[in-house]
Structures are given as C-alpha cells and as structure tokens.
XYZ file of C-alpha atoms in Angstrom:
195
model
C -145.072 27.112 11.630
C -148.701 28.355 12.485
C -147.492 30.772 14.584
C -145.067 31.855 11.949
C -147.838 32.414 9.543
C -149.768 34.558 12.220
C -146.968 37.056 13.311
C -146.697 37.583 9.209
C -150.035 38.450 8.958
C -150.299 40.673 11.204
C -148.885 44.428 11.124
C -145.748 45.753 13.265
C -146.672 48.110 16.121
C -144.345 51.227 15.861
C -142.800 51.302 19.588
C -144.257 54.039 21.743
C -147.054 55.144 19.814
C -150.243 55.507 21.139
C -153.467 56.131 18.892
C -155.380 59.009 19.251
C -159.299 58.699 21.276
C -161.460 58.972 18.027
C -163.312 61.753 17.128
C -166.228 62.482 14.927
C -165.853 65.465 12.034
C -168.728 67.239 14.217
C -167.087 67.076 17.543
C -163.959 67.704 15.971
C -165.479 70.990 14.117
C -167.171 72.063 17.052
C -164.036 72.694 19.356
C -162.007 75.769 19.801
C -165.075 77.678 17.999
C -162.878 80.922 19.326
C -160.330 80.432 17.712
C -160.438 81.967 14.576
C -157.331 80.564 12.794
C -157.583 77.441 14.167
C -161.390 77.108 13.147
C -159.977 78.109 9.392
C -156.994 75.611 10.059
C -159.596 72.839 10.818
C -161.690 73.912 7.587
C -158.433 73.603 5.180
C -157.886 70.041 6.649
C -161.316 68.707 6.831
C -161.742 69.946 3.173
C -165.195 68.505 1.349
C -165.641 67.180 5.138
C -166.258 70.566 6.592
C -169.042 71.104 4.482
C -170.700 67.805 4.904
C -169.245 66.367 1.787
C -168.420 63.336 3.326
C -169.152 60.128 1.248
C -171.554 58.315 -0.327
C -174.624 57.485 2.187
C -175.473 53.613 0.659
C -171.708 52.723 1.186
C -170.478 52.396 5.047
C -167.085 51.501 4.674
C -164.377 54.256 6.102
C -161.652 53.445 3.463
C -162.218 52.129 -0.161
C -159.170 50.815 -1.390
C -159.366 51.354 -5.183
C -155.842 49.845 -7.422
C -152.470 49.181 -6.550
C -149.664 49.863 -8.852
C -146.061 48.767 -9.999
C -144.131 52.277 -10.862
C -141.559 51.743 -12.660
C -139.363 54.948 -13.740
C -139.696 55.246 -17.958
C -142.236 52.761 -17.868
C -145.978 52.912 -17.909
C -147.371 51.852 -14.607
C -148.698 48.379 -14.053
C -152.549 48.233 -11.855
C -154.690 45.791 -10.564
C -157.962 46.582 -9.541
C -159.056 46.281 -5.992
C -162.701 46.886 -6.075
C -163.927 43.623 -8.171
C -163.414 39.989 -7.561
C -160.019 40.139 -5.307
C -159.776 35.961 -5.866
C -158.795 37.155 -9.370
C -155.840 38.875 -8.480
C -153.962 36.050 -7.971
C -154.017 35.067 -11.757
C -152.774 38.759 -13.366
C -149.029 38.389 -12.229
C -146.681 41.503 -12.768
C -143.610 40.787 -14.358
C -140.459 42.773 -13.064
C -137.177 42.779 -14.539
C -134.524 41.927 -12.161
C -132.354 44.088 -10.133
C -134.765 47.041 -11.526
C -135.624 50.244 -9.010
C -139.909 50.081 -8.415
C -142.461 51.535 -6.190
C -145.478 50.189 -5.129
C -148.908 52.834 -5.275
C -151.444 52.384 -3.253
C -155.021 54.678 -4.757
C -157.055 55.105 -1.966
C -160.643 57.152 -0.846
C -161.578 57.978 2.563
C -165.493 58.836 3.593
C -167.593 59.910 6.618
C -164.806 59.663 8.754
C -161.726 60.675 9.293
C -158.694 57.531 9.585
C -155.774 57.887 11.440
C -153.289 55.598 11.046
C -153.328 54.201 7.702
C -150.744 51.115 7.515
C -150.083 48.659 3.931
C -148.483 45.609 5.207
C -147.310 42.978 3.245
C -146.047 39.451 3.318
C -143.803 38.320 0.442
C -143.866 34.137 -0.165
C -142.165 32.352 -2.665
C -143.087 28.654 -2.790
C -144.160 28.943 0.911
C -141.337 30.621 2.549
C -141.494 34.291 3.631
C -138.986 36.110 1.926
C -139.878 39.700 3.060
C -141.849 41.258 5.281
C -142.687 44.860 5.048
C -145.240 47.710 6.889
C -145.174 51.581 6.229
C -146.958 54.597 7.556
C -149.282 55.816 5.332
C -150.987 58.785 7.533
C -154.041 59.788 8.259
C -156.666 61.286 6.305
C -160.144 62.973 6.664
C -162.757 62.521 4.054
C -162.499 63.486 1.010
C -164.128 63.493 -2.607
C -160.795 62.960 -4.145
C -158.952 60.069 -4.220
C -155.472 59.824 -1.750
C -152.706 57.925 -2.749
C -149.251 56.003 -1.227
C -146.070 55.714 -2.721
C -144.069 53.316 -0.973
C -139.683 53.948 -0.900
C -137.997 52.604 -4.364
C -137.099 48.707 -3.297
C -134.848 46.933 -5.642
C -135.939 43.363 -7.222
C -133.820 40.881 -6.529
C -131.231 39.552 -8.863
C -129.723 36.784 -10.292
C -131.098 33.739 -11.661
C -132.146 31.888 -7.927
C -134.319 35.067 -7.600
C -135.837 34.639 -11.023
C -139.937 33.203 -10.228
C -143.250 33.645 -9.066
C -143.651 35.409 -5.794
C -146.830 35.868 -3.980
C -147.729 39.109 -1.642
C -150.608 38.959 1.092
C -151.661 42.906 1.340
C -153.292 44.432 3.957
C -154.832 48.079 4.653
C -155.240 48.681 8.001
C -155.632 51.368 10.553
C -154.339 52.318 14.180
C -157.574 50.407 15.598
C -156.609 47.235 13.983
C -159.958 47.403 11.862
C -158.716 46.288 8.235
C -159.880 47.827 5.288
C -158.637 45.523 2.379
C -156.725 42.150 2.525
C -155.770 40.588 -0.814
C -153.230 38.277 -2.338
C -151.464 39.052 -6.106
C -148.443 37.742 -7.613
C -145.056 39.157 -9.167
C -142.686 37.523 -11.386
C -138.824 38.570 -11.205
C -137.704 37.582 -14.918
C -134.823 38.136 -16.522
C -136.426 40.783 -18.909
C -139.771 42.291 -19.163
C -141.295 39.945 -21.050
C-alpha cells in the first residue's frame, strides 16, 4: 500500500524524452551573436528576460505558483489561493455539479530563470482510495513580469449518486529536473446541484 501511495505521488515520465542541459538567460543570449534573426528570435522569447527584467532579487524561487481555478463554462470561476497558508486549502471545498464539463487553471510566474518542463500532477482520493490519477505538459517558460497560465482539457465530473462526496486532490508543480515548485492538497465536492 506504501508503495502505492509513492508511485501516486510521483509524476509520469513521458517515454523517450530527454531534458534539455540547462542554460542560463546569459549563456543562452550570448550564442549565435551572428545571427541576426535568430538573436531577434531569442529577444521575442526571452521577453522582460532579455533586458534583465528577470524577477524580484529578495525572492529565489524559479516558479511562484499563484491560484488554481475551477472553470466552469457560464459560470464565474472558482480560486483558491496558493501563496498563503496551503494547510488551509483543505477546508475551502469546491462544489461541482455532477456530470458538468470543467477545467482546471493553473496562474503561474516564472523569474530569473528560464523552466523547461513544467508538469501539474495530481492524485484524486476519495475516502483513501485513488480514484484518478492525472499529469499534463504544461511547457516551458522564460521569465517573465507577467503572469503564465494552464488550462488543463475539459474532464467531466462524475455522475450519479455513488459519485456524489468529498474528494481530495494532492497537486504538484514540477519541472523536467524533478525539483517541485508547489505541492498542496484541496478538496472538491460532486453534489447533485451547485449548492
């Protein structure tokens, strides 16, 4: 059952892909200085980054991982925070009507660096038995003084009163390198309405 728990936990590898060596925005501006359309290629892509925009100085971390969201379509979307106390998450449950259409959106900033790789993983529980298990391919991303974000595909709630409860989701953002950016738990409730 341990070892169970542990392959949950931790993201799928997609077969046959290799990570790319990592390199810093100045090495990476510094090649192919020759090339003229591939220096203002690099310049479009790097954005803020190319001009030493890259971040705020007091705060190290790569990725900041800012709200997650329920869309809904013809409904307002439904966000948690991510950047205060994440042992309150658990607590603010969303509610989603069964059998409805949703996506899950992921607000995200990246700084000093650029990630590749971005990955959300997720475990689904309900009353201690994994129910789903899902990873997607976010991309990566250079810095930037915008915020990014990730829609997931539509995924349909299940239906049907056995499906009807309380569901909890261990999150994860994580890169190619294995280095994880964010792991959190929250809830969802699949109820017969929205209420």
């Amino acid at each position: 059952m341990a070892e169970q728990e542990e392959n949950d936990v931790n993201a799928e590898e997609t077969p046959g892909y290799k990570a790319p060596e990592m390199k810093s925005i100045k090495e990476i501006q510094t090649l192919d200085q020759e090339d003229e359309s591939l220096v203002r290629y690099k310049k479009t892509l790097l954005g803020a980054a190319a001009n030493q925009n890259i971040g705020d100085s007091s705060d190290p971390r790569k990725v900041i991982v800012q709200k997650i969201s329920l869309v809904v379509e013809g409904r307002d979307d439904i966000s948690l925070d991510l950047t205060g106390d994440l042992k309150m998450l658990k607590e603010q449950v969303f509610v989603i009507k069964e059998g409805c259409e949703y996506r899950i959106k992921i607000s995200f900033k990246i700084q000093h660096e650029i990630v590749s790789g971005l990955r959300y993983h997720q475990v689904v529980t309900r009353k201690g038995i994994r129910v789903d298990k899902s990873s997607y391919m976010v991309g990566s991303y250079g810095p930037n003084v915008e915020p990014h974000s990730y829609l997931t595909p539509v995924e349909e709630a299940p239906k049907g009163m056995i499906s009807r409860g309380t569901y909890v989701v261990k999150s994860k953002f994580l890169d190619d390198d294995k280095n994880v950016y964010l792991q959190w738990e929250w809830s969802f409730s699949i109820k017969k309405d929205w209420n």
